[in-house]
mmCIF file of C-alpha atoms in Angstrom:
data_model
loop_
_atom_site.group_PDB
_atom_site.id
_atom_site.type_symbol
_atom_site.label_atom_id
_atom_site.label_comp_id
_atom_site.label_asym_id
_atom_site.label_seq_id
_atom_site.Cartn_x
_atom_site.Cartn_y
_atom_site.Cartn_z
ATOM 1 C CA UNK A 704 1.932 -45.666 -175.620
ATOM 2 C CA UNK A 705 1.765 -44.631 -172.002
ATOM 3 C CA UNK A 706 -1.253 -42.312 -171.122
ATOM 4 C CA UNK A 707 -1.874 -40.432 -167.873
ATOM 5 C CA UNK A 708 -5.294 -40.222 -165.910
ATOM 6 C CA UNK A 709 -6.110 -38.279 -162.650
ATOM 7 C CA UNK A 710 -8.475 -39.310 -159.731
ATOM 8 C CA UNK A 711 -9.336 -38.045 -156.457
ATOM 9 C CA UNK A 712 -7.941 -39.643 -153.025
ATOM 10 C CA UNK A 713 -10.457 -40.580 -150.034
ATOM 11 C CA UNK A 714 -10.421 -42.549 -147.031
ATOM 12 C CA UNK A 715 -6.842 -41.817 -145.988
ATOM 13 C CA UNK A 716 -5.095 -43.447 -142.750
ATOM 14 C CA UNK A 717 -1.678 -43.776 -141.551
ATOM 15 C CA UNK A 718 -0.403 -46.916 -139.989
ATOM 16 C CA UNK A 719 2.032 -47.459 -136.994
ATOM 17 C CA UNK A 720 5.032 -48.009 -139.268
ATOM 18 C CA UNK A 721 4.218 -44.361 -140.915
ATOM 19 C CA UNK A 722 2.845 -45.817 -144.178
ATOM 20 C CA UNK A 723 -0.054 -44.027 -145.857
ATOM 21 C CA UNK A 724 -3.144 -46.403 -146.670
ATOM 22 C CA UNK A 725 -6.161 -45.036 -148.603
ATOM 23 C CA UNK A 726 -8.814 -46.142 -151.185
ATOM 24 C CA UNK A 727 -8.661 -44.207 -154.560
ATOM 25 C CA UNK A 728 -10.565 -43.929 -157.683
ATOM 26 C CA UNK A 729 -8.126 -44.691 -160.238
ATOM 27 C CA UNK A 730 -9.729 -44.336 -163.656
ATOM 28 C CA UNK A 731 -13.011 -42.971 -165.205
ATOM 29 C CA UNK A 732 -14.889 -43.192 -168.309
ATOM 30 C CA UNK A 733 -15.439 -40.008 -170.490
ATOM 31 C CA UNK A 734 -13.560 -37.590 -172.528
ATOM 32 C CA UNK A 735 -9.984 -36.160 -171.502
ATOM 33 C CA UNK A 736 -7.962 -33.508 -173.420
ATOM 34 C CA UNK A 737 -4.497 -34.289 -174.981
ATOM 35 C CA UNK A 738 -2.053 -32.472 -176.993
ATOM 36 C CA UNK A 739 -1.829 -33.167 -180.532
ATOM 37 C CA UNK A 740 1.945 -33.920 -180.066
ATOM 38 C CA UNK A 741 1.017 -36.425 -177.387
ATOM 39 C CA UNK A 742 -1.418 -38.637 -179.343
ATOM 40 C CA UNK A 743 -0.108 -38.244 -183.081
ATOM 41 C CA UNK A 744 3.659 -37.107 -182.605
ATOM 42 C CA UNK A 745 4.375 -38.375 -186.229
ATOM 43 C CA UNK A 746 1.274 -36.555 -187.459
ATOM 44 C CA UNK A 747 0.137 -40.134 -189.286
ATOM 45 C CA UNK A 748 -3.629 -38.612 -188.735
ATOM 46 C CA UNK A 749 -3.010 -34.919 -188.923
ATOM 47 C CA UNK A 750 -3.535 -34.236 -185.329
ATOM 48 C CA UNK A 751 -0.215 -33.367 -184.179
ATOM 49 C CA UNK A 752 -0.818 -29.637 -184.608
ATOM 50 C CA UNK A 753 -4.043 -29.552 -183.025
ATOM 51 C CA UNK A 754 -3.997 -27.952 -179.801
ATOM 52 C CA UNK A 755 -6.299 -30.101 -178.170
ATOM 53 C CA UNK A 756 -7.390 -33.833 -178.995
ATOM 54 C CA UNK A 757 -10.380 -35.158 -177.353
ATOM 55 C CA UNK A 758 -9.767 -38.831 -176.256
ATOM 56 C CA UNK A 759 -12.774 -40.801 -175.339
ATOM 57 C CA UNK A 760 -12.533 -43.813 -173.067
ATOM 58 C CA UNK A 761 -15.815 -45.818 -173.213
ATOM 59 C CA UNK A 762 -16.768 -48.334 -170.612
ATOM 60 C CA UNK A 763 -15.406 -51.132 -172.797
ATOM 61 C CA UNK A 764 -11.906 -49.598 -172.454
ATOM 62 C CA UNK A 765 -12.092 -48.738 -168.726
ATOM 63 C CA UNK A 766 -14.045 -51.858 -167.360
ATOM 64 C CA UNK A 767 -12.713 -54.420 -170.018
ATOM 65 C CA UNK A 768 -11.796 -57.861 -167.773
ATOM 66 C CA UNK A 769 -8.120 -57.510 -168.586
ATOM 67 C CA UNK A 770 -8.207 -53.859 -167.785
ATOM 68 C CA UNK A 771 -9.525 -54.423 -164.230
ATOM 69 C CA UNK A 772 -6.846 -57.178 -163.621
ATOM 70 C CA UNK A 773 -4.282 -54.854 -164.525
ATOM 71 C CA UNK A 774 -5.364 -52.046 -161.951
ATOM 72 C CA UNK A 775 -4.204 -54.612 -159.023
ATOM 73 C CA UNK A 776 -0.789 -54.404 -157.481
ATOM 74 C CA UNK A 777 0.604 -51.626 -159.685
ATOM 75 C CA UNK A 778 3.691 -49.628 -158.507
ATOM 76 C CA UNK A 779 3.051 -45.988 -157.274
ATOM 77 C CA UNK A 780 5.524 -43.304 -158.016
ATOM 78 C CA UNK A 781 6.224 -39.751 -157.144
ATOM 79 C CA UNK A 782 5.597 -38.138 -160.663
ATOM 80 C CA UNK A 783 5.417 -40.063 -163.880
ATOM 81 C CA UNK A 784 8.972 -41.602 -164.517
ATOM 82 C CA UNK A 785 8.688 -40.989 -168.226
ATOM 83 C CA UNK A 786 9.892 -43.479 -171.238
ATOM 84 C CA UNK A 787 8.401 -46.812 -170.899
ATOM 85 C CA UNK A 788 7.033 -46.531 -167.356
ATOM 86 C CA UNK A 789 7.910 -48.771 -164.560
ATOM 87 C CA UNK A 790 9.546 -52.298 -165.111
ATOM 88 C CA UNK A 791 11.827 -54.380 -163.275
ATOM 89 C CA UNK A 792 14.963 -52.426 -164.177
ATOM 90 C CA UNK A 793 13.762 -49.131 -162.658
ATOM 91 C CA UNK A 794 11.217 -50.327 -160.032
ATOM 92 C CA UNK A 795 13.576 -49.783 -157.115
ATOM 93 C CA UNK A 796 14.374 -46.607 -158.289
ATOM 94 C CA UNK A 797 11.014 -45.004 -158.823
ATOM 95 C CA UNK A 798 8.629 -47.120 -156.856
ATOM 96 C CA UNK A 799 6.812 -45.363 -153.510
ATOM 97 C CA UNK A 800 4.356 -47.890 -152.731
ATOM 98 C CA UNK A 801 1.700 -49.841 -154.611
ATOM 99 C CA UNK A 802 -2.056 -50.520 -155.251
ATOM 100 C CA UNK A 803 -3.987 -53.476 -153.825
ATOM 101 C CA UNK A 804 -5.563 -56.278 -155.051
ATOM 102 C CA UNK A 805 -9.331 -55.351 -154.155
ATOM 103 C CA UNK A 806 -10.402 -53.759 -157.806
ATOM 104 C CA UNK A 807 -13.910 -52.741 -157.758
ATOM 105 C CA UNK A 808 -16.157 -50.460 -160.220
ATOM 106 C CA UNK A 809 -17.702 -47.514 -158.560
ATOM 107 C CA UNK A 810 -20.302 -45.948 -161.058
ATOM 108 C CA UNK A 811 -17.982 -44.459 -163.855
ATOM 109 C CA UNK A 812 -14.963 -45.045 -162.018
ATOM 110 C CA UNK A 813 -12.672 -47.844 -161.078
ATOM 111 C CA UNK A 814 -11.514 -47.811 -157.210
ATOM 112 C CA UNK A 815 -8.487 -49.848 -155.642
ATOM 113 C CA UNK A 816 -6.908 -49.656 -152.280
ATOM 114 C CA UNK A 817 -3.373 -48.403 -152.340
ATOM 115 C CA UNK A 818 -0.560 -47.410 -149.777
ATOM 116 C CA UNK A 819 2.291 -44.826 -149.903
ATOM 117 C CA UNK A 820 5.511 -46.298 -148.329
ATOM 118 C CA UNK A 821 8.071 -43.726 -149.146
ATOM 119 C CA UNK A 822 8.489 -40.769 -146.541
ATOM 120 C CA UNK A 823 9.046 -38.090 -149.222
ATOM 121 C CA UNK A 824 6.060 -39.306 -151.326
ATOM 122 C CA UNK A 825 3.929 -38.865 -147.967
ATOM 123 C CA UNK A 826 5.389 -35.750 -147.093
ATOM 124 C CA UNK A 827 4.565 -34.361 -150.588
ATOM 125 C CA UNK A 828 1.023 -35.643 -150.375
ATOM 126 C CA UNK A 829 0.539 -33.977 -146.721
ATOM 127 C CA UNK A 830 1.768 -30.708 -148.447
ATOM 128 C CA UNK A 831 -1.124 -30.722 -150.991
ATOM 129 C CA UNK A 832 0.190 -33.099 -153.834
ATOM 130 C CA UNK A 833 -3.057 -35.134 -153.504
ATOM 131 C CA UNK A 834 -4.191 -36.211 -156.956
ATOM 132 C CA UNK A 835 -3.273 -39.440 -158.685
ATOM 133 C CA UNK A 836 -2.752 -40.009 -162.257
ATOM 134 C CA UNK A 837 -2.809 -43.448 -163.918
ATOM 135 C CA UNK A 838 0.037 -44.653 -166.291
ATOM 136 C CA UNK A 839 -1.340 -47.097 -169.059
ATOM 137 C CA UNK A 840 -1.262 -48.260 -172.205
ATOM 138 C CA UNK A 841 -3.870 -48.616 -174.880
ATOM 139 C CA UNK A 842 -4.776 -48.927 -178.359
ATOM 140 C CA UNK A 843 -6.029 -45.470 -179.894
ATOM 141 C CA UNK A 844 -8.617 -45.943 -182.783
ATOM 142 C CA UNK A 845 -8.455 -42.550 -184.567
ATOM 143 C CA UNK A 846 -12.200 -42.057 -185.374
ATOM 144 C CA UNK A 847 -14.112 -39.303 -184.102
ATOM 145 C CA UNK A 848 -17.636 -39.507 -182.962
ATOM 146 C CA UNK A 849 -20.096 -38.519 -180.320
ATOM 147 C CA UNK A 850 -20.686 -39.923 -177.002
ATOM 148 C CA UNK A 851 -24.075 -40.979 -175.638
ATOM 149 C CA UNK A 852 -24.047 -37.698 -173.451
ATOM 150 C CA UNK A 853 -23.710 -35.827 -176.803
ATOM 151 C CA UNK A 854 -19.888 -35.067 -176.372
ATOM 152 C CA UNK A 855 -17.894 -34.927 -179.664
ATOM 153 C CA UNK A 856 -14.470 -36.756 -179.564
ATOM 154 C CA UNK A 857 -11.704 -37.034 -181.721
ATOM 155 C CA UNK A 858 -10.430 -40.741 -181.138
ATOM 156 C CA UNK A 859 -11.208 -43.352 -178.527
ATOM 157 C CA UNK A 860 -9.169 -46.057 -176.736
ATOM 158 C CA UNK A 861 -9.270 -49.864 -176.585
ATOM 159 C CA UNK A 862 -8.954 -51.742 -173.284
ATOM 160 C CA UNK A 863 -6.393 -50.270 -171.303
ATOM 161 C CA UNK A 864 -3.498 -51.969 -169.389
ATOM 162 C CA UNK A 865 -2.243 -50.360 -166.389
ATOM 163 C CA UNK A 866 1.465 -49.681 -165.648
ATOM 164 C CA UNK A 867 1.744 -47.454 -162.453
ATOM 165 C CA UNK A 868 0.130 -44.864 -160.545
ATOM 166 C CA UNK A 869 1.624 -41.649 -159.844
ATOM 167 C CA UNK A 870 1.223 -39.049 -157.449
ATOM 168 C CA UNK A 871 0.735 -35.232 -159.098
ATOM 169 C CA UNK A 872 -0.114 -31.948 -157.890
ATOM 170 C CA UNK A 873 -2.391 -31.417 -160.882
ATOM 171 C CA UNK A 874 -3.333 -34.324 -163.237
ATOM 172 C CA UNK A 875 -5.122 -34.835 -166.259
ATOM 173 C CA UNK A 876 -8.561 -35.887 -165.213
ATOM 174 C CA UNK A 877 -9.392 -33.717 -162.353
ATOM 175 C CA UNK A 878 -11.073 -34.411 -159.149
ATOM 176 C CA UNK A 879 -14.364 -35.588 -157.901
ATOM 177 C CA UNK A 880 -13.409 -36.241 -154.259
ATOM 178 C CA UNK A 881 -10.614 -34.730 -152.465
ATOM 179 C CA UNK A 882 -9.043 -34.384 -148.866
ATOM 180 C CA UNK A 883 -9.716 -30.664 -147.885
ATOM 181 C CA UNK A 884 -11.840 -28.052 -149.040
ATOM 182 C CA UNK A 885 -13.309 -28.526 -152.538
ATOM 183 C CA UNK A 886 -13.730 -25.513 -155.140
ATOM 184 C CA UNK A 887 -17.607 -25.137 -155.808
ATOM 185 C CA UNK A 888 -16.911 -23.711 -158.881
ATOM 186 C CA UNK A 889 -14.771 -26.561 -160.250
ATOM 187 C CA UNK A 890 -16.408 -28.494 -163.208
ATOM 188 C CA UNK A 891 -17.472 -32.017 -162.359
ATOM 189 C CA UNK A 892 -14.583 -34.173 -163.006
ATOM 190 C CA UNK A 893 -12.144 -31.556 -163.676
ATOM 191 C CA UNK A 894 -10.222 -28.501 -162.432
ATOM 192 C CA UNK A 895 -10.912 -24.914 -162.499
ATOM 193 C CA UNK A 896 -9.085 -23.906 -165.918
ATOM 194 C CA UNK A 897 -7.114 -21.291 -164.319
ATOM 195 C CA UNK A 898 -6.139 -23.563 -161.214
ATOM 196 C CA UNK A 899 -5.081 -26.155 -163.777
ATOM 197 C CA UNK A 900 -2.512 -24.031 -165.676
ATOM 198 C CA UNK A 901 0.673 -23.273 -165.038
ATOM 199 C CA UNK A 902 3.241 -20.623 -166.297
ATOM 200 C CA UNK A 903 6.189 -21.605 -168.693
ATOM 201 C CA UNK A 904 8.678 -19.438 -169.925
ATOM 202 C CA UNK A 905 9.517 -20.198 -173.834
ATOM 203 C CA UNK A 906 11.927 -18.465 -175.780
ATOM 204 C CA UNK A 907 11.831 -15.403 -173.465
ATOM 205 C CA UNK A 908 7.708 -15.436 -173.620
ATOM 206 C CA UNK A 909 5.610 -16.228 -170.717
ATOM 207 C CA UNK A 910 2.865 -18.544 -171.609
ATOM 208 C CA UNK A 911 0.181 -20.556 -169.651
ATOM 209 C CA UNK A 912 0.059 -24.333 -170.398
ATOM 210 C CA UNK A 913 -1.669 -27.220 -168.618
ATOM 211 C CA UNK A 914 0.844 -29.673 -166.678
ATOM 212 C CA UNK A 915 1.027 -31.901 -169.609
ATOM 213 C CA UNK A 916 1.440 -29.225 -172.090
ATOM 214 C CA UNK A 917 4.516 -27.995 -169.886
ATOM 215 C CA UNK A 918 6.041 -31.454 -169.895
ATOM 216 C CA UNK A 919 5.630 -31.869 -173.677
ATOM 217 C CA UNK A 920 7.034 -28.578 -174.383
ATOM 218 C CA UNK A 921 10.133 -29.222 -171.809
ATOM 219 C CA UNK A 922 10.697 -32.540 -173.610
ATOM 220 C CA UNK A 923 10.610 -30.849 -176.882
ATOM 221 C CA UNK A 924 13.190 -28.148 -175.598
ATOM 222 C CA UNK A 925 15.429 -30.897 -174.211
ATOM 223 C CA UNK A 926 15.607 -32.496 -177.633
ATOM 224 C CA UNK A 927 15.991 -29.305 -179.397
ATOM 225 C CA UNK A 928 19.001 -28.492 -177.016
ATOM 226 C CA UNK A 929 20.530 -31.793 -177.588
ATOM 227 C CA UNK A 930 20.170 -31.797 -181.178
ATOM 228 C CA UNK A 931 22.080 -28.340 -180.883
ATOM 229 C CA UNK A 932 24.889 -29.771 -178.858
ATOM 230 C CA UNK A 933 25.044 -32.728 -181.669
ATOM 231 C CA UNK A 934 25.398 -30.446 -184.322
ATOM 232 C CA UNK A 935 27.873 -28.117 -182.826
ATOM 233 C CA UNK A 936 29.835 -31.357 -182.071
ATOM 234 C CA UNK A 937 29.588 -32.453 -185.616
ATOM 235 C CA UNK A 938 30.387 -28.842 -186.853
ATOM 236 C CA UNK A 939 33.626 -28.813 -184.628
ATOM 237 C CA UNK A 940 34.861 -32.228 -185.666
ATOM 238 C CA UNK A 941 34.616 -31.408 -189.307
ATOM 239 C CA UNK A 942 36.324 -28.185 -188.673
ATOM 240 C CA UNK A 943 39.279 -29.994 -187.032
ATOM 241 C CA UNK A 944 39.404 -32.561 -189.785
ATOM 242 C CA UNK A 945 39.596 -29.885 -192.314
ATOM 243 C CA UNK A 946 42.477 -27.940 -190.391
ATOM 244 C CA UNK A 947 44.242 -31.446 -190.300
ATOM 245 C CA UNK A 948 43.842 -31.989 -194.028
ATOM 246 C CA UNK A 949 44.789 -28.109 -194.653
ATOM 247 C CA UNK A 950 48.046 -28.564 -192.470
ATOM 248 C CA UNK A 951 48.716 -31.834 -194.548
ATOM 249 C CA UNK A 952 48.479 -30.175 -197.690
ATOM 250 C CA UNK A 953 50.637 -27.271 -196.520
ATOM 251 C CA UNK A 954 53.349 -29.708 -195.708
ATOM 252 C CA UNK A 955 53.179 -31.418 -199.029
ATOM 253 C CA UNK A 956 53.671 -28.067 -200.697
ATOM 254 C CA UNK A 957 56.614 -27.253 -198.705
ATOM 255 C CA UNK A 958 58.202 -30.780 -199.575
ATOM 256 C CA UNK A 959 57.646 -30.054 -203.383
ATOM 257 C CA UNK A 960 59.109 -26.579 -203.128
ATOM 258 C CA UNK A 961 61.992 -28.197 -201.505
ATOM 259 C CA UNK A 962 62.481 -30.838 -204.093
ATOM 260 C CA UNK A 963 62.039 -28.160 -206.807
ATOM 261 C CA UNK A 964 64.833 -26.249 -205.058
ATOM 262 C CA UNK A 965 67.265 -29.308 -205.261
ATOM 263 C CA UNK A 966 66.383 -29.716 -208.888
ATOM 264 C CA UNK A 967 69.212 -28.690 -211.214
ATOM 265 C CA UNK A 968 68.754 -26.509 -214.074
ATOM 266 C CA UNK A 969 70.590 -27.223 -217.620
ATOM 267 C CA UNK A 970 73.029 -24.609 -216.646
ATOM 268 C CA UNK A 971 73.863 -26.045 -213.468
ATOM 269 C CA UNK A 972 74.456 -29.444 -214.888
ATOM 270 C CA UNK A 973 76.755 -28.055 -217.573
ATOM 271 C CA UNK A 974 79.003 -26.561 -214.780
ATOM 272 C CA UNK A 975 79.196 -29.584 -212.861
ATOM 273 C CA UNK A 976 80.136 -31.819 -215.700
ATOM 274 C CA UNK A 977 82.796 -29.315 -216.598
ATOM 275 C CA UNK A 978 84.092 -29.116 -212.981
ATOM 276 C CA UNK A 979 84.017 -32.755 -212.772
ATOM 277 C CA UNK A 980 86.083 -33.254 -215.824
ATOM 278 C CA UNK A 981 88.641 -30.505 -214.726
ATOM 279 C CA UNK A 982 89.072 -32.318 -211.523
ATOM 280 C CA UNK A 983 89.749 -35.564 -213.268
ATOM 281 C CA UNK A 984 91.934 -34.070 -215.565
ATOM 282 C CA UNK A 985 93.883 -32.374 -212.638
ATOM 283 C CA UNK A 986 94.009 -35.836 -210.873
ATOM 284 C CA UNK A 987 95.395 -37.714 -213.941
ATOM 285 C CA UNK A 988 98.203 -35.116 -214.283
ATOM 286 C CA UNK A 989 99.255 -36.156 -211.033
ATOM 287 C CA UNK A 990 98.533 -39.625 -210.397
ATOM 288 C CA UNK A 991 97.041 -41.496 -213.493
ATOM 289 C CA UNK A 992 94.299 -43.938 -212.451
ATOM 290 C CA UNK A 993 90.634 -44.916 -212.733
ATOM 291 C CA UNK A 994 88.331 -42.463 -210.747
ATOM 292 C CA UNK A 995 85.181 -43.692 -211.953
ATOM 293 C CA UNK A 996 82.469 -43.766 -209.029
ATOM 294 C CA UNK A 997 84.452 -41.664 -206.420
ATOM 295 C CA UNK A 998 83.123 -38.450 -205.252
ATOM 296 C CA UNK A 999 85.310 -35.376 -205.635
ATOM 297 C CA UNK A 1000 86.750 -35.438 -202.113
ATOM 298 C CA UNK A 1001 87.612 -39.094 -202.583
ATOM 299 C CA UNK A 1002 89.414 -38.123 -205.860
ATOM 300 C CA UNK A 1003 91.308 -35.735 -204.089
ATOM 301 C CA UNK A 1004 92.319 -37.731 -201.287
ATOM 302 C CA UNK A 1005 93.281 -40.760 -203.484
ATOM 303 C CA UNK A 1006 95.536 -38.168 -205.495
ATOM 304 C CA UNK A 1007 97.523 -36.953 -202.283
ATOM 305 C CA UNK A 1008 97.775 -40.588 -201.026
ATOM 306 C CA UNK A 1009 99.167 -41.651 -204.444
ATOM 307 C CA UNK A 1010 101.632 -39.030 -204.219
ATOM 308 C CA UNK A 1011 102.709 -38.353 -200.609
ATOM 309 C CA UNK A 1012 101.335 -41.662 -198.884
ATOM 310 C CA UNK A 1013 98.697 -42.442 -196.220
ATOM 311 C CA UNK A 1014 100.571 -40.751 -193.664
ATOM 312 C CA UNK A 1015 99.794 -37.481 -195.509
ATOM 313 C CA UNK A 1016 95.986 -37.719 -194.906
ATOM 314 C CA UNK A 1017 95.671 -39.744 -191.597
ATOM 315 C CA UNK A 1018 93.716 -37.728 -189.386
ATOM 316 C CA UNK A 1019 93.622 -34.478 -191.512
ATOM 317 C CA UNK A 1020 90.499 -32.660 -192.118
ATOM 318 C CA UNK A 1021 88.876 -32.584 -195.781
ATOM 319 C CA UNK A 1022 90.021 -28.686 -195.974
ATOM 320 C CA UNK A 1023 93.648 -29.834 -195.312
ATOM 321 C CA UNK A 1024 93.462 -32.764 -198.072
ATOM 322 C CA UNK A 1025 92.042 -30.523 -200.360
ATOM 323 C CA UNK A 1026 94.796 -27.741 -200.055
ATOM 324 C CA UNK A 1027 97.393 -30.479 -200.364
ATOM 325 C CA UNK A 1028 95.795 -31.459 -203.508
ATOM 326 C CA UNK A 1029 95.797 -28.126 -205.075
ATOM 327 C CA UNK A 1030 99.405 -27.656 -203.979
ATOM 328 C CA UNK A 1031 100.111 -30.896 -206.135
ATOM 329 C CA UNK A 1032 98.316 -29.652 -209.266
ATOM 330 C CA UNK A 1033 100.382 -26.308 -208.930
ATOM 331 C CA UNK A 1034 103.530 -28.271 -208.966
ATOM 332 C CA UNK A 1035 102.553 -30.721 -211.768
ATOM 333 C CA UNK A 1036 101.917 -27.477 -213.859
ATOM 334 C CA UNK A 1037 105.353 -26.209 -213.301
ATOM 335 C CA UNK A 1038 107.265 -29.414 -214.559
ATOM 336 C CA UNK A 1039 107.696 -29.122 -218.271
ATOM 337 C CA UNK A 1040 109.144 -32.681 -218.830
ATOM 338 C CA UNK A 1041 105.957 -34.180 -217.252
ATOM 339 C CA UNK A 1042 103.839 -31.967 -219.057
ATOM 340 C CA UNK A 1043 105.693 -33.037 -222.509
ATOM 341 C CA UNK A 1044 105.186 -36.852 -221.695
ATOM 342 C CA UNK A 1045 101.638 -36.324 -220.360
ATOM 343 C CA UNK A 1046 100.868 -34.759 -223.803
ATOM 344 C CA UNK A 1047 102.460 -37.532 -225.728
ATOM 345 C CA UNK A 1048 100.023 -39.968 -223.870
ATOM 346 C CA UNK A 1049 97.198 -39.147 -226.218
ATOM 347 C CA UNK A 1050 99.243 -39.514 -229.239
ATOM 348 C CA UNK A 1051 99.149 -42.604 -231.327
ATOM 349 C CA UNK A 1052 101.968 -44.946 -230.772
ATOM 350 C CA UNK A 1053 104.217 -46.032 -233.914
ATOM 351 C CA UNK A 1054 105.597 -49.526 -233.714
ATOM 352 C CA UNK A 1055 108.155 -48.506 -236.291
ATOM 353 C CA UNK A 1056 109.946 -45.756 -234.462
ATOM 354 C CA UNK A 1057 113.396 -46.973 -234.785
ATOM 355 C CA UNK A 1058 113.938 -47.164 -231.008
ATOM 356 C CA UNK A 1059 112.066 -43.672 -230.278
ATOM 357 C CA UNK A 1060 109.623 -45.240 -227.542
ATOM 358 C CA UNK A 1061 112.638 -47.122 -225.727
ATOM 359 C CA UNK A 1062 114.496 -43.668 -225.579
ATOM 360 C CA UNK A 1063 111.501 -41.908 -224.469
ATOM 361 C CA UNK A 1064 110.842 -44.565 -221.641
ATOM 362 C CA UNK A 1065 114.645 -44.195 -220.333
ATOM 363 C CA UNK A 1066 114.200 -40.647 -220.306
ATOM 364 C CA UNK A 1067 111.202 -40.915 -218.310
ATOM 365 C CA UNK A 1068 112.604 -43.426 -215.909
ATOM 366 C CA UNK A 1069 115.581 -41.070 -215.345
ATOM 367 C CA UNK A 1070 113.044 -38.193 -214.426
ATOM 368 C CA UNK A 1071 111.494 -40.218 -211.925
ATOM 369 C CA UNK A 1072 114.559 -41.049 -210.224
ATOM 370 C CA UNK A 1073 115.578 -37.495 -210.097
ATOM 371 C CA UNK A 1074 112.072 -36.510 -208.479
ATOM 372 C CA UNK A 1075 112.324 -39.326 -205.577
#
């Protein structure tokens, strides 16, 4: 967890190359106030909804040997970078200077030399942005108690490990020393309350909050906005998927209706069987052949070819061939001799017909000769 602290700046000077060099108190013992959401974001210790959590930093946390080493050569930033602080991946983007290596205890403070090397940060400092806030990590021990000075606290810190030092307008720990005028009414080690607050518009309501409170609210507002955007994206994607499914179902329903329209009723089947039998009967009356497996058009064409030859159908449309077939059917219906023999085709032949079959065959041959 990264915490922030605040200290005053003193002994400032400019170098020939434009850098700003100073000595600064960068940490102090005592109690500092945090929001419950900062200290206990998951409410594991029942402090998340508490407006103010008093965090005690004893001497064992501030002046621990490991802590003292960690104050040296820390990168400086113009405002806290957020996240996990400063590291090798973002140092080039956020660093504006650094602390020096001469770390000393100054009463209840830790003092280090520092240098601002970035022109924008130096301009901000000269415009009044003069407080420092330490970014550090530490174990939080959730145990309330009372300091040696009689101040109550809700939890305390273990040894601190510094990450970076940030230039701020208003930082958490307040000021003891400051370049310029000092408000005599400012409490020791802190800011005047009205001076430390900033106005923030939340859901149309203007409220006064600390800088850290404003940062927490803005962070939560960003998360809420991101969550709302993600929810909308999911809702839109779901609606699109449903619309696609509805389209697919509608297409399937249309295909089913089309298949139903193509399905024949029993009456339709009877009509087709009757028509087919009638067509084959007509075809056989003209040219007796096996018409199994042929379509109606193929049967008509085969009959016309059998009767009139290939030349009668070559290059002709189906309508023409159908018309020639109907003419042949009408002509066959007008030939009584042919009708007689066709009627005899279905009768049982008698092998003892005393020459009747031979006689009928001769008559049939004679008829064929006359029709050619």
